[in-house]
Short mmCIF file of C-alpha atoms and ligand atoms in Angstrom, two decimals:
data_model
loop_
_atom_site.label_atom_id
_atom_site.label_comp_id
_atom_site.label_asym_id
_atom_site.label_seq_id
_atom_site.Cartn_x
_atom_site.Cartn_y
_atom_site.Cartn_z
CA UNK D 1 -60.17 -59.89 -39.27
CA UNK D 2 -63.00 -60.72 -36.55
CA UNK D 3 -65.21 -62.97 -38.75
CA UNK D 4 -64.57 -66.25 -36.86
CA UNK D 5 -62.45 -67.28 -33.40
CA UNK D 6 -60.11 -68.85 -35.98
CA UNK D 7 -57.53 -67.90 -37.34
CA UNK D 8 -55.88 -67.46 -33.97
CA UNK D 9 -52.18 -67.56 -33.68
CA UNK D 10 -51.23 -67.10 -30.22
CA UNK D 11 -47.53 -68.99 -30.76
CA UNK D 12 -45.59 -68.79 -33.99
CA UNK D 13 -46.00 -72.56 -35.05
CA UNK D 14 -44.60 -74.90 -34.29
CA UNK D 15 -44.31 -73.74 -30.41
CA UNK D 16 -43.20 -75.28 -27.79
CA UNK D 17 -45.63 -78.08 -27.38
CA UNK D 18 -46.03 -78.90 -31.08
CA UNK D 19 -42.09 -78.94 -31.51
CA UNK D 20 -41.40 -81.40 -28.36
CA UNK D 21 -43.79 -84.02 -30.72
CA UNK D 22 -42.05 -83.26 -33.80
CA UNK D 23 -39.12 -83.80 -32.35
CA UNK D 24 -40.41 -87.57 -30.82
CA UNK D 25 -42.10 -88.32 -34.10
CA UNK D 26 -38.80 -87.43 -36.06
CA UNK D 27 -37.22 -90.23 -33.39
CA UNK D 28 -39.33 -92.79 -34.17
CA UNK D 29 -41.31 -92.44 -37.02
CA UNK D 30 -40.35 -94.01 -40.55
CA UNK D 31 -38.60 -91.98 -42.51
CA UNK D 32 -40.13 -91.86 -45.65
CA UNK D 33 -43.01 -89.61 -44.36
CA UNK D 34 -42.95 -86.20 -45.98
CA UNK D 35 -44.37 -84.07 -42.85
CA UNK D 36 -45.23 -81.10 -44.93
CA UNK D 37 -45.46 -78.25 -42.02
CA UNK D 38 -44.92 -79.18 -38.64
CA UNK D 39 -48.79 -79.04 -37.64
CA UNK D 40 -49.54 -80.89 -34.99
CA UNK D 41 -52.99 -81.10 -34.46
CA UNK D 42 -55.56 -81.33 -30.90
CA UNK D 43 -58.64 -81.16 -32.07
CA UNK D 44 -60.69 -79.91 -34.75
CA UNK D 45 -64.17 -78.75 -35.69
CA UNK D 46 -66.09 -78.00 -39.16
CA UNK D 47 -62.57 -76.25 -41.20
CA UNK D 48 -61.14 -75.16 -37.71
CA UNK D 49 -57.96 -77.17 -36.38
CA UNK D 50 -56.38 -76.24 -32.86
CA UNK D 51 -53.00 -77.43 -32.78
CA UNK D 52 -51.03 -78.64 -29.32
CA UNK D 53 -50.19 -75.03 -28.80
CA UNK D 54 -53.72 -73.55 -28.89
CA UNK D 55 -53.09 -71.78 -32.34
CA UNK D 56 -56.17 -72.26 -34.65
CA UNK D 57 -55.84 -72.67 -38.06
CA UNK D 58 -58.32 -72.40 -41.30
CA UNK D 59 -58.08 -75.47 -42.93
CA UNK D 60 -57.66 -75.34 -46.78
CA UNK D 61 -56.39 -78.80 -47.08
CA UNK D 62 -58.80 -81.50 -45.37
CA UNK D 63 -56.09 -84.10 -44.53
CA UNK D 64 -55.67 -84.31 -48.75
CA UNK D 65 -58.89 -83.79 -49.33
CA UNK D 66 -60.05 -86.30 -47.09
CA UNK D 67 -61.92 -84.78 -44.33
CA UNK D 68 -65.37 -83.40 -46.35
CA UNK D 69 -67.72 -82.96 -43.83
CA UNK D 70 -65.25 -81.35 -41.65
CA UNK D 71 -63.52 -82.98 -38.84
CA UNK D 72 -65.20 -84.24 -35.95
CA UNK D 73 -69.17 -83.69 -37.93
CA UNK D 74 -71.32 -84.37 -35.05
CA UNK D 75 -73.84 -87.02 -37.31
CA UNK D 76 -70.71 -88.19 -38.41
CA UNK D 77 -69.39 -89.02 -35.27
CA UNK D 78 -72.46 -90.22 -33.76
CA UNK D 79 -72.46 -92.93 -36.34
CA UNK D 80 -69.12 -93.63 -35.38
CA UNK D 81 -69.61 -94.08 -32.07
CA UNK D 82 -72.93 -95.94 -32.34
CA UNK D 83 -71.46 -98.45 -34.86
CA UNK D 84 -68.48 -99.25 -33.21
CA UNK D 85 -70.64 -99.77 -29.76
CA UNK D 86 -72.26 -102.74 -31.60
CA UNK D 87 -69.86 -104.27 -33.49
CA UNK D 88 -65.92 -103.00 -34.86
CA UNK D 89 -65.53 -106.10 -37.09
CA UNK D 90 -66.84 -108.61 -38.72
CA UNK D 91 -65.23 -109.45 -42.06
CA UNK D 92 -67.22 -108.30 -44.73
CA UNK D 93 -65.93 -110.55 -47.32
CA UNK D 94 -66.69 -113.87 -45.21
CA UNK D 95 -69.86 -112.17 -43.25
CA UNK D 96 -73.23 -109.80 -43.78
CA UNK D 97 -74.37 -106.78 -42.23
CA UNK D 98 -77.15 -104.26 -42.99
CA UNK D 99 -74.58 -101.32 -43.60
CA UNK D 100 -72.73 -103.10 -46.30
CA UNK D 101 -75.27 -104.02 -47.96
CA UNK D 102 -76.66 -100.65 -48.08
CA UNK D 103 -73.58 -98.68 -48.68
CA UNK D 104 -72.55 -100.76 -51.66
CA UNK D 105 -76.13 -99.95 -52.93
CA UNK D 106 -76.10 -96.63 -52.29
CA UNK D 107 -72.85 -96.79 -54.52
CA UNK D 108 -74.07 -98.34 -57.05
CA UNK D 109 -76.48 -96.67 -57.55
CA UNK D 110 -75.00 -93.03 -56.89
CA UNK D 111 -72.00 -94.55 -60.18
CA UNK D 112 -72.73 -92.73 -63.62
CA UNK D 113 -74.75 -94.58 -66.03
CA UNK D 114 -77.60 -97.22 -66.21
CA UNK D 115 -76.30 -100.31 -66.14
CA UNK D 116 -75.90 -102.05 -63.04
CA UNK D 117 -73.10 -101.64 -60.49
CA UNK D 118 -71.88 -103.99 -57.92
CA UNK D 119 -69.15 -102.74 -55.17
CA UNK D 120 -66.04 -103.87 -53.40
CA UNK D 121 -64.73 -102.18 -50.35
CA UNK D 122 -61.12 -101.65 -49.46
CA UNK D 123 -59.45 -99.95 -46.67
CA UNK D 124 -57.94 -96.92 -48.42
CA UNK D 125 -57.18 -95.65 -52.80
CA UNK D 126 -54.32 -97.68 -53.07
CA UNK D 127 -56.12 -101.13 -52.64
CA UNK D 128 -59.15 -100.02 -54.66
CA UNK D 129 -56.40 -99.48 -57.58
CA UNK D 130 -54.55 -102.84 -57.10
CA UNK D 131 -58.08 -104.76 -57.10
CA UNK D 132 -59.32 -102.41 -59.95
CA UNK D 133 -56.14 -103.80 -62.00
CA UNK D 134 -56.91 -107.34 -60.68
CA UNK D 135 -60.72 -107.01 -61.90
CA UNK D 136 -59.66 -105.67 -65.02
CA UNK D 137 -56.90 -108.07 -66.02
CA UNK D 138 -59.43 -111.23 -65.06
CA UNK D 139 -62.70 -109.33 -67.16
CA UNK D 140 -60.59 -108.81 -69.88
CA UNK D 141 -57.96 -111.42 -69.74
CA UNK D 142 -55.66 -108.60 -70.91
CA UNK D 143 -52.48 -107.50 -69.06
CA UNK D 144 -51.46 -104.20 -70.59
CA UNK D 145 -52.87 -101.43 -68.51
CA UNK D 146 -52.24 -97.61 -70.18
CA UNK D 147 -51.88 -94.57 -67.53
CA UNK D 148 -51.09 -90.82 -67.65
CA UNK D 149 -47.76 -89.23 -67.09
CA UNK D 150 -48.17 -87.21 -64.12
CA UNK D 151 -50.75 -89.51 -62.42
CA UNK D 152 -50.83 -90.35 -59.02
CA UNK D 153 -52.85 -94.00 -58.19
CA UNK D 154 -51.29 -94.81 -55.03
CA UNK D 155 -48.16 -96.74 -53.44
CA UNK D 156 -48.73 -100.57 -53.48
CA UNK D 157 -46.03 -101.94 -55.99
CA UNK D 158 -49.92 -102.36 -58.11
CA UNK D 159 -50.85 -99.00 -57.86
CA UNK D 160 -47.29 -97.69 -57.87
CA UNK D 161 -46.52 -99.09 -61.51
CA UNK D 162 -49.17 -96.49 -62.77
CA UNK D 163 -48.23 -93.78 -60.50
CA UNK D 164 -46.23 -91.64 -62.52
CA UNK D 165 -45.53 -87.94 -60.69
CA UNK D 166 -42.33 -88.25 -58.82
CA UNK D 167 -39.30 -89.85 -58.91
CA UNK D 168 -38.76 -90.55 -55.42
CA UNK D 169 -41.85 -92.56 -55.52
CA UNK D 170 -40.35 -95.01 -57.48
CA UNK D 171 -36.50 -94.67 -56.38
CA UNK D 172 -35.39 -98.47 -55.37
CA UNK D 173 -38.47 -99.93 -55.35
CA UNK D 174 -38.89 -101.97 -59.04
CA UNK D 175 -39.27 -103.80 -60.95
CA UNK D 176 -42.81 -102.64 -60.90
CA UNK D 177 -45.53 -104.19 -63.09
CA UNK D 178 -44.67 -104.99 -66.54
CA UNK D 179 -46.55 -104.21 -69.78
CA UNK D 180 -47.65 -100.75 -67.61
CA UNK D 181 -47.48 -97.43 -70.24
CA UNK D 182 -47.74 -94.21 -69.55
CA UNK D 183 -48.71 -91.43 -71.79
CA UNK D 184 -49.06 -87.46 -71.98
CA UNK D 185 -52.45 -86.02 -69.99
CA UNK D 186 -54.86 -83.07 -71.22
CA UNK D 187 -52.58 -80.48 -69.87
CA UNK D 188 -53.21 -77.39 -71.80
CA UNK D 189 -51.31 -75.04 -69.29
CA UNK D 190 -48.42 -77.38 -70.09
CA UNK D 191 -49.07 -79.68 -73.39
CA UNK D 192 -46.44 -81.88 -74.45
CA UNK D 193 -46.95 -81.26 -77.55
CA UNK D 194 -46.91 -77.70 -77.71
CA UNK D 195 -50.67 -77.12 -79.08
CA UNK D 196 -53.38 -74.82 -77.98
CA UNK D 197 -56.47 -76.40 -77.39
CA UNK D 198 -59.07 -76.56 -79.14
CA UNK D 199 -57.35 -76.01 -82.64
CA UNK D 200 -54.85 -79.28 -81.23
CA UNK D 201 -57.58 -81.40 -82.02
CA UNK D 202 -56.93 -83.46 -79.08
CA UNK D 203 -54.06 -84.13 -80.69
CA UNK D 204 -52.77 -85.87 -77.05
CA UNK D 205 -55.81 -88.26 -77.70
CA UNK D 206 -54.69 -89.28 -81.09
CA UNK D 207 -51.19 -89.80 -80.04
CA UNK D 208 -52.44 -92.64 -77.55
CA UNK D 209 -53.65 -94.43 -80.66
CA UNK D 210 -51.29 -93.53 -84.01
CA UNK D 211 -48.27 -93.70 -81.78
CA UNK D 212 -48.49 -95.92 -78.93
CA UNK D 213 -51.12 -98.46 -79.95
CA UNK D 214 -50.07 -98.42 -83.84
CA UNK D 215 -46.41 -98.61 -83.37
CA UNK D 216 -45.71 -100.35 -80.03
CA UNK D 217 -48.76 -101.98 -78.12
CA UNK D 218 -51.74 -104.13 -79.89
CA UNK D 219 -54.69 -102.43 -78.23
CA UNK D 220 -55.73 -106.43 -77.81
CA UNK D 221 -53.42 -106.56 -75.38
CA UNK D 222 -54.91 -104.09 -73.04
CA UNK D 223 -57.01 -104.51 -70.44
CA UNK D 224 -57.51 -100.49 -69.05
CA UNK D 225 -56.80 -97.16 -69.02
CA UNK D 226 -56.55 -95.57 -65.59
CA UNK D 227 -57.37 -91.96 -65.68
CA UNK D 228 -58.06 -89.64 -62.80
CA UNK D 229 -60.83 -86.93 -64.44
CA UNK D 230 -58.46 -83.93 -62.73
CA UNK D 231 -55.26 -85.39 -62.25
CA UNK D 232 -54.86 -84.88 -58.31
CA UNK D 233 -51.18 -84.83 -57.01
CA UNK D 234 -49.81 -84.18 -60.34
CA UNK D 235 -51.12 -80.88 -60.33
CA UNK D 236 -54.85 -80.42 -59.81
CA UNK D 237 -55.32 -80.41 -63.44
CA UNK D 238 -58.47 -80.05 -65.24
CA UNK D 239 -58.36 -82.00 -68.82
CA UNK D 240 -59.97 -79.67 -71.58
CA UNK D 241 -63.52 -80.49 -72.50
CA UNK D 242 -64.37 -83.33 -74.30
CA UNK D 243 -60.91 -85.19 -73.71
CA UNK D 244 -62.69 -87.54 -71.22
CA UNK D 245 -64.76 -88.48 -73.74
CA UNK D 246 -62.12 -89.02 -76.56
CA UNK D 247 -60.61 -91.48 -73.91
CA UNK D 248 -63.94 -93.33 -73.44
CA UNK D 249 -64.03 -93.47 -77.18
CA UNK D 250 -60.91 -94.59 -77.79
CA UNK D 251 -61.46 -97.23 -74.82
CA UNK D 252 -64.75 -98.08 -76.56
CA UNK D 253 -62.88 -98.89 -80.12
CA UNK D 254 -60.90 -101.60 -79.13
CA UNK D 255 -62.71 -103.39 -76.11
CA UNK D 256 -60.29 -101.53 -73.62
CA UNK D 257 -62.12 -100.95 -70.04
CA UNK D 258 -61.77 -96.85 -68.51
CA UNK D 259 -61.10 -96.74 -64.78
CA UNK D 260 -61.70 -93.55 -63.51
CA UNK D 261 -59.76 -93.03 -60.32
CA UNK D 262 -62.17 -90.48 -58.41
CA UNK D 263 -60.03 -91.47 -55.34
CA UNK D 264 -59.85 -87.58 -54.68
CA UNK D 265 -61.59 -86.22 -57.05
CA UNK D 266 -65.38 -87.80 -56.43
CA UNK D 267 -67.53 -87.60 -53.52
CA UNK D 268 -69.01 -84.12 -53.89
CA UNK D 269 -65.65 -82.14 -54.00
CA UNK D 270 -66.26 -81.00 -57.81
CA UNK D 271 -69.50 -79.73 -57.05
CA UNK D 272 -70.59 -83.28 -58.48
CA UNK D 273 -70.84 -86.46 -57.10
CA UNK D 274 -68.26 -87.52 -59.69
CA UNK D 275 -65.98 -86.07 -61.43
CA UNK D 276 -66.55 -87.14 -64.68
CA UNK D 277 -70.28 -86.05 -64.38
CA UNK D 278 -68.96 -82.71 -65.66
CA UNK D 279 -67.88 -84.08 -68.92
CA UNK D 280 -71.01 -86.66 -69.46
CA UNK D 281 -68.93 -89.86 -69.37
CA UNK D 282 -69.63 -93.00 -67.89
CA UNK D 283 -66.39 -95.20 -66.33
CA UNK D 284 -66.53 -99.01 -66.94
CA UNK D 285 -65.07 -99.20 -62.99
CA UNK D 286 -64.97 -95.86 -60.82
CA UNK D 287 -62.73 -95.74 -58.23
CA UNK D 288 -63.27 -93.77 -54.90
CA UNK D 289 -61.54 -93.19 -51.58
CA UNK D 290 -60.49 -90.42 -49.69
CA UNK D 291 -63.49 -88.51 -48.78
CA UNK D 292 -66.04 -91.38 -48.77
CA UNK D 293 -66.25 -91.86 -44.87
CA UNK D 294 -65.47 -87.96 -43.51
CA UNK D 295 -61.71 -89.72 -42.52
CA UNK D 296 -62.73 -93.41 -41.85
CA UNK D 297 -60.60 -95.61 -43.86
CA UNK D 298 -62.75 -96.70 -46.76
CA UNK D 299 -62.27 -97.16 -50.38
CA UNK D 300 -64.70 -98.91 -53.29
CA UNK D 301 -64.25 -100.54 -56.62
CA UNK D 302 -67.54 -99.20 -58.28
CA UNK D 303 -68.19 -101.54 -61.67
CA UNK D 304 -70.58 -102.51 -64.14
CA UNK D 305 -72.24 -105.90 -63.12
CA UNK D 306 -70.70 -107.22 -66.74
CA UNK D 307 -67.39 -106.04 -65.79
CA UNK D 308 -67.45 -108.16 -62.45
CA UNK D 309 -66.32 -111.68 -63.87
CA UNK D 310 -64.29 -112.21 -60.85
CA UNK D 311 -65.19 -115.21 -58.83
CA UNK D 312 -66.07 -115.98 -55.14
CA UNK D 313 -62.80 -115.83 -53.43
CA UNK D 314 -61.02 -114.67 -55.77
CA UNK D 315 -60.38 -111.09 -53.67
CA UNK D 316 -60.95 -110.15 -50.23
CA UNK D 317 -60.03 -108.14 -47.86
CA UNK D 318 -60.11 -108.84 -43.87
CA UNK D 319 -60.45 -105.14 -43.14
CA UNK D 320 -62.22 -103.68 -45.84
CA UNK D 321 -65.74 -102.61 -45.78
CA UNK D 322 -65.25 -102.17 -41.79
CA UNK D 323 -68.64 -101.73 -40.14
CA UNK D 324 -67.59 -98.27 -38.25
CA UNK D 325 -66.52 -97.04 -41.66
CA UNK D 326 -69.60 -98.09 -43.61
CA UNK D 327 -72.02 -96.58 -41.03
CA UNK D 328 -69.33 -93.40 -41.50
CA UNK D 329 -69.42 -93.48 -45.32
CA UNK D 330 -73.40 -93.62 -45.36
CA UNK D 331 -73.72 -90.29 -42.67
CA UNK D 332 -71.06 -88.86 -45.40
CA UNK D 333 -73.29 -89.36 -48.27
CA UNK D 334 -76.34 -88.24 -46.69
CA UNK D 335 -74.49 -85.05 -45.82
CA UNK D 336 -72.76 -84.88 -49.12
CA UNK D 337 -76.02 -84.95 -50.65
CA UNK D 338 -78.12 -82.71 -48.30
CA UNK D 339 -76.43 -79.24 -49.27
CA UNK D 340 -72.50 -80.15 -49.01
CA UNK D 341 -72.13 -80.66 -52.72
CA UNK D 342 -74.41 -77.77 -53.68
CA UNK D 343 -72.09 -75.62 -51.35
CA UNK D 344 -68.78 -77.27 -52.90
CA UNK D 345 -70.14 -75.76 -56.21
CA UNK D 346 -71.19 -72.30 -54.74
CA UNK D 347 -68.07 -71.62 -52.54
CA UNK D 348 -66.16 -73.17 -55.10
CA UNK D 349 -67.02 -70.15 -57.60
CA UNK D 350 -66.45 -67.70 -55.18
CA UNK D 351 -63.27 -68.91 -54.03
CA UNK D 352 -62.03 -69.54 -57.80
CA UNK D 353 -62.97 -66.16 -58.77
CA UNK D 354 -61.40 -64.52 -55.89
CA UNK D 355 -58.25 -66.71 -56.65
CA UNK D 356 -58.33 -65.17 -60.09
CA UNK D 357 -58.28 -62.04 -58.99
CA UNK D 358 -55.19 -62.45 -57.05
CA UNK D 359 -54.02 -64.18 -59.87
CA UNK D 360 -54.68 -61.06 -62.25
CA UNK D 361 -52.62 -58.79 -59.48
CA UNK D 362 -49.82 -60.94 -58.74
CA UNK D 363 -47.37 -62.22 -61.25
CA UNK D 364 -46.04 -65.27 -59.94
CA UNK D 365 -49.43 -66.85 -60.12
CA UNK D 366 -49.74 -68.52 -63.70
CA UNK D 367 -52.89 -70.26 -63.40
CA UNK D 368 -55.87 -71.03 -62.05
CA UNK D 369 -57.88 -73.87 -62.27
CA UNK D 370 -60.43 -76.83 -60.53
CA UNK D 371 -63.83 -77.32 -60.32
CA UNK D 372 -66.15 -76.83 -56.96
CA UNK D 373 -63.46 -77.02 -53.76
CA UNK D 374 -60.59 -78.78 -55.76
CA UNK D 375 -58.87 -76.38 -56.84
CA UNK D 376 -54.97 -75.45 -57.40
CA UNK D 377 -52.56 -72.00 -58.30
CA UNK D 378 -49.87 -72.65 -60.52
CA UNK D 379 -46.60 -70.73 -59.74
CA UNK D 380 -44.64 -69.57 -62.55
CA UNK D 381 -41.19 -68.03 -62.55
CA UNK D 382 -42.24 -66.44 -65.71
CA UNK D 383 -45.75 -66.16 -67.53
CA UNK D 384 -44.48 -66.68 -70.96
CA UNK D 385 -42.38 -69.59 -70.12
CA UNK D 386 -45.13 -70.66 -67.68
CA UNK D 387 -41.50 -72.33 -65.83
CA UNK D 388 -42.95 -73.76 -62.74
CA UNK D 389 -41.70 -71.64 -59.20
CA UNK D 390 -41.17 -74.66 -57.11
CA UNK D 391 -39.78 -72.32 -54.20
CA UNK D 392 -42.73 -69.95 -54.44
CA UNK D 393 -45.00 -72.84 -53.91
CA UNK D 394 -43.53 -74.09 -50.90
CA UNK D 395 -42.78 -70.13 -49.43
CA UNK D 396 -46.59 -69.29 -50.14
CA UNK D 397 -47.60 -72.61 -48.26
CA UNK D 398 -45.17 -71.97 -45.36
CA UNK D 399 -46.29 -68.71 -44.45
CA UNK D 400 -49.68 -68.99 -45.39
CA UNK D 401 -49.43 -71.96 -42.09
CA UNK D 402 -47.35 -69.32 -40.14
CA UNK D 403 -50.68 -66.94 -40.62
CA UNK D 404 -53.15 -69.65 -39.80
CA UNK D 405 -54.17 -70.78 -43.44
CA UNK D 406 -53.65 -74.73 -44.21
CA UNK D 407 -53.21 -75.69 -47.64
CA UNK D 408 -50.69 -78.38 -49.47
CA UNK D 409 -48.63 -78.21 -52.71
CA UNK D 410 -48.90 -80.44 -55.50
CA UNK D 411 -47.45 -81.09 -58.42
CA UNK D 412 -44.27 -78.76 -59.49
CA UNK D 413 -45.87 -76.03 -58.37
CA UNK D 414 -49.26 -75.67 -57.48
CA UNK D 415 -51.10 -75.17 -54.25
CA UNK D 416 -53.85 -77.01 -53.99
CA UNK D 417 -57.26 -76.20 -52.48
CA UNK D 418 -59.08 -78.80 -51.01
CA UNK D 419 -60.99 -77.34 -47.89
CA UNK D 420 -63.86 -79.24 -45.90
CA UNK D 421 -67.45 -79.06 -48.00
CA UNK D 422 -68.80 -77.25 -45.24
CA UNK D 423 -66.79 -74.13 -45.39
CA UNK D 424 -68.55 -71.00 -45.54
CA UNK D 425 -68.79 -67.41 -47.33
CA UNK D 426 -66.76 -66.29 -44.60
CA UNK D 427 -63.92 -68.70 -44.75
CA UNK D 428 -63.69 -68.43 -48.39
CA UNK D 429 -62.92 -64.25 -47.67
CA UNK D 430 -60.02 -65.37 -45.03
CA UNK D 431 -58.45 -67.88 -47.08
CA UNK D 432 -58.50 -65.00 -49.77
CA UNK D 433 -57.09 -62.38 -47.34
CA UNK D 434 -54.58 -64.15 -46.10
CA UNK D 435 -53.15 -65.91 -49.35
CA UNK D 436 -53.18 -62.80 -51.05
CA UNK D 437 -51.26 -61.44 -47.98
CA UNK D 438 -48.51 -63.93 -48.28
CA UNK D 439 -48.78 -64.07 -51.91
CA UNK D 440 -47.54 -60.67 -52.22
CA UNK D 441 -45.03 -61.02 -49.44
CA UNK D 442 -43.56 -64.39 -50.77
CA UNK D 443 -42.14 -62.12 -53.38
CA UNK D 444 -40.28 -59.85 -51.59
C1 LIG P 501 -54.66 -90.46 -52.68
C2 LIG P 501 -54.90 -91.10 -53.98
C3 LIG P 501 -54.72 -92.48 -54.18
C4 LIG P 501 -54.17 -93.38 -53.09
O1 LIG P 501 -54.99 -93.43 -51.98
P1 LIG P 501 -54.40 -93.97 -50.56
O2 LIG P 501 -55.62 -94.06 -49.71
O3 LIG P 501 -53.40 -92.98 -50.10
O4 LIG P 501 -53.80 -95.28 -50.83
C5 LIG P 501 -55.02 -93.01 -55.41
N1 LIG P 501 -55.49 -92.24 -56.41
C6 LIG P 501 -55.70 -90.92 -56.27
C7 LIG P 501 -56.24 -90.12 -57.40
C8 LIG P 501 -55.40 -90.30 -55.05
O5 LIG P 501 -55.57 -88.98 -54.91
#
């Protein structure tokens, strides 16, 4: 394999280097960090990453799908640098400059549907979800606020009352928020209800209202439902079609506001600029993160002018909306929109289809699914039970670092794909190579 100078293991990771740091970080670190594979990284360029050790890796996993135009994007970095020379703070929420302005703008007006949008910036998801539930509560002057099982929204108590896909994430820290409820997703692979779409009906749609809002909540007492458009830690799952829009119409029927969380979803990685482009729906608040500034800490509260009742000072942030992170965000979108989304959508195919092959060939693969470069493998100990293969998950993503391929799990058991937008035909045919590789030898 002589397509690239990467992959290029010259030390069986983590050597010698990369284990004296894990070892410091382990002394000294919090504890609550998961550390997924000890990578410890030096540098990196477009999808490369040269660890301490000089072993370079393919990177399938972007930081969580953070770092879209690759790390270190010379434009990107340039901004950085020139931004940051000028100014590294001024408070946005007390002060003006040009590049808020014009990145909450270019947000605005990038947000599905016609009517007006205005724009908050936070420093990372998590905030954008606790002031999405703030702005939501005070436009509605609701409290109830309706999530999905197997949702992830962040880890502020806020955020962590809808957060919903592990245990541990909750484990000694409540009471959370009250009058929070939390119902089924469009899982097909895995409905709750054991139905088969599209003969169900939506049937996990219907629930929300004959059972949950007949019997137990008065859909006047709800402000929003929270919904990421493919559910991102939970799984990388993909919602069948038109269930979106069964949960803007159910939204619609009783005054409820939908927040789609497109914290890792939007920017490009689908192959759209959102998410919920693919199924035609337009959020009442849109919710975006991760890969807004190429790595810069940035998140935005995208909503409808009529949704933002909130008044002046009634949220801030001292951080948010930081200068060097707006001037990153804007190179980002410029980039995202200049051929990185267009290539998210063309690798994307290739890679899904080439994933689907494997899948065909090897049995503990029980799914495929995503859209553009978010996409995820579901291991199954069996394909009728569709059981999820927890250990297979976590052996494929081990050795698949141990060959120079980075990727993270999710959910029970999928590994999720979430390279840098500006990976090429050639990376798409290693990442193949190699996973089937330790696909077939995770087996054994
Ligand atoms: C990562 C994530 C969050 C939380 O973002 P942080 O920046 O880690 O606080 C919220 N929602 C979704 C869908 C995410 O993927």
């Amino acid at each position: 394999m002589t397509l690239k100078d990467y992959p290029r293991i010259v030390v069986h990771p983590p050597g010698p280097k990369a284990q004296a740091i894990v070892d410091r970080d382990a002394e000294w670190t919090s504890s609550c960090y998961i550390k997924e594979y000890p990578l410890v990284i030096e540098r990196g360029h477009g999808a490369m990453v040269e660890d301490v050790d000089g072993n370079r890796f393919l990177d399938f996993m972007a930081g969580i799908a953070v770092s879209s135009t690759g790390y270190a994007h010379p434009q990107v970095v340039r901004a950085v640098q020139a931004a940051a020379a000028r100014f590294m703070h001024i408070c946005g929420s007390d002060f003006y400059f040009e590049g808020m302005a014009e990145l909450c703008q270019r947000l605005a007006q990038l947000a599905p549907g016609t009517e007006k949008k205005r724009v908050f910036l936070s420093n990372s998801g998590t905030e954008a979800v606790d002031g999405a539930i703030k702005l939501a509560r005070h436009a509605t002057r609701r409290t109830a606020i309706i999530a999905f099982k197997g949702a992830f929204h962040g880890r502020t108590i806020g955020a962590l009352s809808l957060t919903s896909s592990k245990a541990r994430q909750h484990a000694g820290f409540g009471p959370l928020l009250p009058d929070v409820h939390h119902v089924p997703f469009g899982n097909c692979f895995r409905c709750e209800y054991k139905l088969t779409h599209p003969s169900c009906g939506l049937a996990c749609v219907s629930a929300i209202e004959h059972d949950l809002l007949a019997r137990h909540l008065d859909p006047r007492d709800v402000a929003a439902i929270f919904v990421e458009p493919i559910q991102g830690e939970g799984g990388y799952i993909v919602p069948p079609p038109g269930w979106l829009a069964a949960i803007r119409e159910l939204c619609d029927r009783h005054g409820i506001l939908m927040v789609a969380d497109e914290i890792q979803s939007g920017v490009g990685r689908t192959g759209k600029m959102w998410a919920c482009e693919h199924e035609g729906v337009v959020p009442d608040i849109l919710l975006t993160a991760k890969g807004l500034a190429s790595g810069m800490p940035l998140g935005a509260i995208i909503a409808k002018d009529s949704v933002t009742t909130w008044e002046n000072g009634s949220h801030g942030s001292t951080f948010g909306g930081n200068p060097v992170c707006c001037a990153a965000a804007l190179v980002t979108l410029d980039l995202i929109e200049n051929g990185l989304m267009q290539n998210a959508a063309a690798r994307g195919e290739e890679l899904k289809a080439g994933l689907q092959a494997i899948a065909d060939k090897h049995l503990p693969v029980g799914n495929v699914r995503g859209r553009g470069l978010m996409l995820g493998l579901d291991f199954v100990v069996n394909r009728a039970t569709r059981e999820p293969d927890k250990l297979m998950v976590h052996k494929v993503e081990r050795r698949a670092f141990e060959r120079g391929l980075l990727t993270l799990s999710c959910g029970a058991s999928t590994l999720r794909l979430a390279p840098p937008l500006t990976i090429d035909q050639d990376d798409v045919k290693i990442a193949l190579e190699i996973l089937e590789d330790v696909i077939r030898e995770a087996q054994d």
